[in-house]
């Protein structure tokens, strides 16, 4: 699961940048985070086709190992390894960004996703997501609810930029966003992400409201709040429709 697509904040003036609580490096603390209201639905359709819906993203594919559009400008390739194991490879800009291996539990009630997210500079970040079945079946088909996320996580960095701006970087994905706090959309780019993502932001003393868009359409929204001691920051967010909700706690490093 990737819940770190965009995490942005901005400033009112360059003279305040050094005092802003958001500036610095942050690392998600998965043990303290809550993904319990995020879901993944996999539907088996006629003609050997499948449909995946997760975090507001819907696309169709076949279990043939071929690339299919992920509806975000990237591609996904699914294949069955055996009767209880499936592999999904995601790509952006022609490069592999993530490989996921899904394993069905013996009772058919749990699904474990071992994910390997590629770093822009080489290497990978590995994490595990355990889902529990909400409905549907058999095997992979059904609606799945996130039960637990564990493993490694990437590093986020925020630095002041010019007058009233801030640069956000995902150091592992190689993603960078340079934005101002004026309610306008600003682009994010990187070698491992599709084009067309933008952010618009509004800020208070210790919190920041962010709306992420893809090709001009709202994608997800979040509020980031820095703790009183400045040692942690909490992201409370959801898809644009509100169908999936999450809380990510980040520790300052």
JSON list of C-alpha atoms in Angstrom, two decimals, residues 110-222:
[
{"chain": "A", "resi": 110, "resn": "UNK", "atom": "CA", "xyz": [-7.09, -13.08, 5.09]},
{"chain": "A", "resi": 111, "resn": "UNK", "atom": "CA", "xyz": [-4.91, -11.81, 2.25]},
{"chain": "A", "resi": 112, "resn": "UNK", "atom": "CA", "xyz": [-1.27, -10.84, 2.82]},
{"chain": "A", "resi": 113, "resn": "UNK", "atom": "CA", "xyz": [0.45, -8.40, 0.47]},
{"chain": "A", "resi": 114, "resn": "UNK", "atom": "CA", "xyz": [4.24, -8.42, 0.56]},
{"chain": "A", "resi": 115, "resn": "UNK", "atom": "CA", "xyz": [5.24, -5.27, -1.31]},
{"chain": "A", "resi": 116, "resn": "UNK", "atom": "CA", "xyz": [8.59, -4.15, -2.64]},
{"chain": "A", "resi": 117, "resn": "UNK", "atom": "CA", "xyz": [8.62, -0.44, -3.57]},
{"chain": "A", "resi": 118, "resn": "UNK", "atom": "CA", "xyz": [11.52, 0.62, -5.75]},
{"chain": "A", "resi": 119, "resn": "UNK", "atom": "CA", "xyz": [13.74, 3.58, -4.84]},
{"chain": "A", "resi": 120, "resn": "UNK", "atom": "CA", "xyz": [14.62, 6.13, -7.51]},
{"chain": "A", "resi": 121, "resn": "UNK", "atom": "CA", "xyz": [18.32, 5.72, -6.76]},
{"chain": "A", "resi": 122, "resn": "UNK", "atom": "CA", "xyz": [18.27, 1.92, -6.60]},
{"chain": "A", "resi": 123, "resn": "UNK", "atom": "CA", "xyz": [17.27, -0.60, -3.97]},
{"chain": "A", "resi": 124, "resn": "UNK", "atom": "CA", "xyz": [13.81, -1.02, -2.50]},
{"chain": "A", "resi": 125, "resn": "UNK", "atom": "CA", "xyz": [11.56, -0.58, 0.53]},
{"chain": "A", "resi": 126, "resn": "UNK", "atom": "CA", "xyz": [9.70, -3.67, 1.71]},
{"chain": "A", "resi": 127, "resn": "UNK", "atom": "CA", "xyz": [6.44, -3.70, 3.65]},
{"chain": "A", "resi": 128, "resn": "UNK", "atom": "CA", "xyz": [3.59, -6.07, 4.45]},
{"chain": "A", "resi": 129, "resn": "UNK", "atom": "CA", "xyz": [-0.14, -5.36, 4.46]},
{"chain": "A", "resi": 130, "resn": "UNK", "atom": "CA", "xyz": [-2.62, -7.86, 5.89]},
{"chain": "A", "resi": 131, "resn": "UNK", "atom": "CA", "xyz": [-6.23, -7.61, 4.70]},
{"chain": "A", "resi": 132, "resn": "UNK", "atom": "CA", "xyz": [-9.30, -9.32, 6.12]},
{"chain": "A", "resi": 133, "resn": "UNK", "atom": "CA", "xyz": [-12.24, -10.31, 3.94]},
{"chain": "A", "resi": 134, "resn": "UNK", "atom": "CA", "xyz": [-15.36, -8.17, 4.23]},
{"chain": "A", "resi": 135, "resn": "UNK", "atom": "CA", "xyz": [-17.42, -9.93, 1.57]},
{"chain": "A", "resi": 136, "resn": "UNK", "atom": "CA", "xyz": [-17.25, -11.88, -1.66]},
{"chain": "A", "resi": 137, "resn": "UNK", "atom": "CA", "xyz": [-15.10, -14.73, -2.82]},
{"chain": "A", "resi": 138, "resn": "UNK", "atom": "CA", "xyz": [-13.88, -17.22, -3.71]},
{"chain": "A", "resi": 139, "resn": "UNK", "atom": "CA", "xyz": [-10.09, -16.87, -3.47]},
{"chain": "A", "resi": 140, "resn": "UNK", "atom": "CA", "xyz": [-8.82, -13.42, -4.48]},
{"chain": "A", "resi": 141, "resn": "UNK", "atom": "CA", "xyz": [-12.22, -12.03, -5.45]},
{"chain": "A", "resi": 142, "resn": "UNK", "atom": "CA", "xyz": [-14.01, -9.92, -2.86]},
{"chain": "A", "resi": 143, "resn": "UNK", "atom": "CA", "xyz": [-13.86, -6.79, -0.74]},
{"chain": "A", "resi": 144, "resn": "UNK", "atom": "CA", "xyz": [-10.86, -6.59, 1.60]},
{"chain": "A", "resi": 145, "resn": "UNK", "atom": "CA", "xyz": [-10.29, -4.30, 4.59]},
{"chain": "A", "resi": 146, "resn": "UNK", "atom": "CA", "xyz": [-6.82, -3.29, 5.75]},
{"chain": "A", "resi": 147, "resn": "UNK", "atom": "CA", "xyz": [-6.03, -4.95, 9.08]},
{"chain": "A", "resi": 148, "resn": "UNK", "atom": "CA", "xyz": [-2.32, -4.25, 9.60]},
{"chain": "A", "resi": 149, "resn": "UNK", "atom": "CA", "xyz": [0.58, -2.53, 7.83]},
{"chain": "A", "resi": 150, "resn": "UNK", "atom": "CA", "xyz": [4.17, -3.22, 8.86]},
{"chain": "A", "resi": 151, "resn": "UNK", "atom": "CA", "xyz": [7.71, -3.07, 7.55]},
{"chain": "A", "resi": 152, "resn": "UNK", "atom": "CA", "xyz": [9.90, -0.26, 6.26]},
{"chain": "A", "resi": 153, "resn": "UNK", "atom": "CA", "xyz": [8.79, 3.23, 5.23]},
{"chain": "A", "resi": 154, "resn": "UNK", "atom": "CA", "xyz": [10.36, 6.07, 3.28]},
{"chain": "A", "resi": 155, "resn": "UNK", "atom": "CA", "xyz": [11.70, 9.45, 4.38]},
{"chain": "A", "resi": 156, "resn": "UNK", "atom": "CA", "xyz": [9.94, 12.76, 3.69]},
{"chain": "A", "resi": 157, "resn": "UNK", "atom": "CA", "xyz": [11.78, 16.08, 3.64]},
{"chain": "A", "resi": 158, "resn": "UNK", "atom": "CA", "xyz": [10.38, 19.63, 3.71]},
{"chain": "A", "resi": 159, "resn": "UNK", "atom": "CA", "xyz": [12.53, 22.71, 3.10]},
{"chain": "A", "resi": 160, "resn": "UNK", "atom": "CA", "xyz": [11.78, 26.41, 2.63]},
{"chain": "A", "resi": 161, "resn": "UNK", "atom": "CA", "xyz": [11.68, 27.69, -0.96]},
{"chain": "A", "resi": 162, "resn": "UNK", "atom": "CA", "xyz": [11.98, 31.38, -1.84]},
{"chain": "A", "resi": 163, "resn": "UNK", "atom": "CA", "xyz": [9.29, 33.74, -0.59]},
{"chain": "A", "resi": 164, "resn": "UNK", "atom": "CA", "xyz": [6.28, 31.93, 0.83]},
{"chain": "A", "resi": 165, "resn": "UNK", "atom": "CA", "xyz": [7.10, 28.54, -0.60]},
{"chain": "A", "resi": 166, "resn": "UNK", "atom": "CA", "xyz": [8.18, 25.09, 0.47]},
{"chain": "A", "resi": 167, "resn": "UNK", "atom": "CA", "xyz": [9.72, 22.12, -1.31]},
{"chain": "A", "resi": 168, "resn": "UNK", "atom": "CA", "xyz": [8.48, 18.67, -0.37]},
{"chain": "A", "resi": 169, "resn": "UNK", "atom": "CA", "xyz": [10.54, 15.64, -1.29]},
{"chain": "A", "resi": 170, "resn": "UNK", "atom": "CA", "xyz": [10.02, 11.92, -0.97]},
{"chain": "A", "resi": 171, "resn": "UNK", "atom": "CA", "xyz": [13.70, 11.01, -0.82]},
{"chain": "A", "resi": 172, "resn": "UNK", "atom": "CA", "xyz": [13.14, 7.39, -1.80]},
{"chain": "A", "resi": 173, "resn": "UNK", "atom": "CA", "xyz": [10.70, 7.90, -4.68]},
{"chain": "A", "resi": 174, "resn": "UNK", "atom": "CA", "xyz": [12.66, 10.88, -5.98]},
{"chain": "A", "resi": 175, "resn": "UNK", "atom": "CA", "xyz": [9.44, 12.91, -5.97]},
{"chain": "A", "resi": 176, "resn": "UNK", "atom": "CA", "xyz": [9.60, 16.69, -5.57]},
{"chain": "A", "resi": 177, "resn": "UNK", "atom": "CA", "xyz": [6.89, 19.36, -5.22]},
{"chain": "A", "resi": 178, "resn": "UNK", "atom": "CA", "xyz": [7.67, 23.09, -5.06]},
{"chain": "A", "resi": 179, "resn": "UNK", "atom": "CA", "xyz": [4.56, 25.00, -3.96]},
{"chain": "A", "resi": 180, "resn": "UNK", "atom": "CA", "xyz": [3.20, 28.16, -2.37]},
{"chain": "A", "resi": 181, "resn": "UNK", "atom": "CA", "xyz": [0.30, 28.65, 0.03]},
{"chain": "A", "resi": 182, "resn": "UNK", "atom": "CA", "xyz": [-2.02, 30.52, -2.31]},
{"chain": "A", "resi": 183, "resn": "UNK", "atom": "CA", "xyz": [-4.74, 27.96, -3.05]},
{"chain": "A", "resi": 184, "resn": "UNK", "atom": "CA", "xyz": [-3.39, 27.29, -6.54]},
{"chain": "A", "resi": 185, "resn": "UNK", "atom": "CA", "xyz": [-2.39, 23.93, -7.96]},
{"chain": "A", "resi": 186, "resn": "UNK", "atom": "CA", "xyz": [1.34, 23.18, -8.20]},
{"chain": "A", "resi": 187, "resn": "UNK", "atom": "CA", "xyz": [2.84, 20.16, -9.98]},
{"chain": "A", "resi": 188, "resn": "UNK", "atom": "CA", "xyz": [4.74, 17.26, -8.45]},
{"chain": "A", "resi": 189, "resn": "UNK", "atom": "CA", "xyz": [7.20, 15.26, -10.47]},
{"chain": "A", "resi": 190, "resn": "UNK", "atom": "CA", "xyz": [9.64, 12.39, -10.23]},
{"chain": "A", "resi": 191, "resn": "UNK", "atom": "CA", "xyz": [10.98, 9.42, -12.19]},
{"chain": "A", "resi": 192, "resn": "UNK", "atom": "CA", "xyz": [8.73, 6.91, -10.41]},
{"chain": "A", "resi": 193, "resn": "UNK", "atom": "CA", "xyz": [5.40, 8.73, -10.58]},
{"chain": "A", "resi": 194, "resn": "UNK", "atom": "CA", "xyz": [3.01, 9.42, -13.47]},
{"chain": "A", "resi": 195, "resn": "UNK", "atom": "CA", "xyz": [2.55, 13.02, -14.64]},
{"chain": "A", "resi": 196, "resn": "UNK", "atom": "CA", "xyz": [-0.49, 15.12, -13.79]},
{"chain": "A", "resi": 197, "resn": "UNK", "atom": "CA", "xyz": [-0.40, 15.22, -9.97]},
{"chain": "A", "resi": 198, "resn": "UNK", "atom": "CA", "xyz": [-0.85, 18.64, -8.34]},
{"chain": "A", "resi": 199, "resn": "UNK", "atom": "CA", "xyz": [-1.48, 20.03, -4.85]},
{"chain": "A", "resi": 200, "resn": "UNK", "atom": "CA", "xyz": [-3.36, 23.02, -3.42]},
{"chain": "A", "resi": 201, "resn": "UNK", "atom": "CA", "xyz": [-2.83, 24.08, 0.21]},
{"chain": "A", "resi": 202, "resn": "UNK", "atom": "CA", "xyz": [-4.09, 26.23, 3.07]},
{"chain": "A", "resi": 203, "resn": "UNK", "atom": "CA", "xyz": [-2.35, 26.49, 6.45]},
{"chain": "A", "resi": 204, "resn": "UNK", "atom": "CA", "xyz": [-2.96, 27.37, 10.10]},
{"chain": "A", "resi": 205, "resn": "UNK", "atom": "CA", "xyz": [-0.43, 27.75, 12.93]},
{"chain": "A", "resi": 206, "resn": "UNK", "atom": "CA", "xyz": [0.30, 24.03, 13.39]},
{"chain": "A", "resi": 207, "resn": "UNK", "atom": "CA", "xyz": [-1.85, 22.39, 10.72]},
{"chain": "A", "resi": 208, "resn": "UNK", "atom": "CA", "xyz": [-2.05, 22.23, 6.96]},
{"chain": "A", "resi": 209, "resn": "UNK", "atom": "CA", "xyz": [-4.95, 21.30, 4.65]},
{"chain": "A", "resi": 210, "resn": "UNK", "atom": "CA", "xyz": [-3.93, 19.71, 1.37]},
{"chain": "A", "resi": 211, "resn": "UNK", "atom": "CA", "xyz": [-5.96, 18.72, -1.69]},
{"chain": "A", "resi": 212, "resn": "UNK", "atom": "CA", "xyz": [-4.25, 16.46, -4.21]},
{"chain": "A", "resi": 213, "resn": "UNK", "atom": "CA", "xyz": [-5.50, 16.34, -7.78]},
{"chain": "A", "resi": 214, "resn": "UNK", "atom": "CA", "xyz": [-4.79, 14.14, -10.77]},
{"chain": "A", "resi": 215, "resn": "UNK", "atom": "CA", "xyz": [-5.32, 15.74, -14.17]},
{"chain": "A", "resi": 216, "resn": "UNK", "atom": "CA", "xyz": [-7.36, 18.50, -12.50]},
{"chain": "A", "resi": 217, "resn": "UNK", "atom": "CA", "xyz": [-9.71, 16.16, -10.61]},
{"chain": "A", "resi": 218, "resn": "UNK", "atom": "CA", "xyz": [-9.61, 15.83, -6.78]},
{"chain": "A", "resi": 219, "resn": "UNK", "atom": "CA", "xyz": [-7.78, 12.64, -5.79]},
{"chain": "A", "resi": 220, "resn": "UNK", "atom": "CA", "xyz": [-7.42, 12.81, -2.01]},
{"chain": "A", "resi": 221, "resn": "UNK", "atom": "CA", "xyz": [-7.44, 15.34, 0.80]},
{"chain": "A", "resi": 222, "resn": "UNK", "atom": "CA", "xyz": [-5.56, 15.45, 4.09]}
]
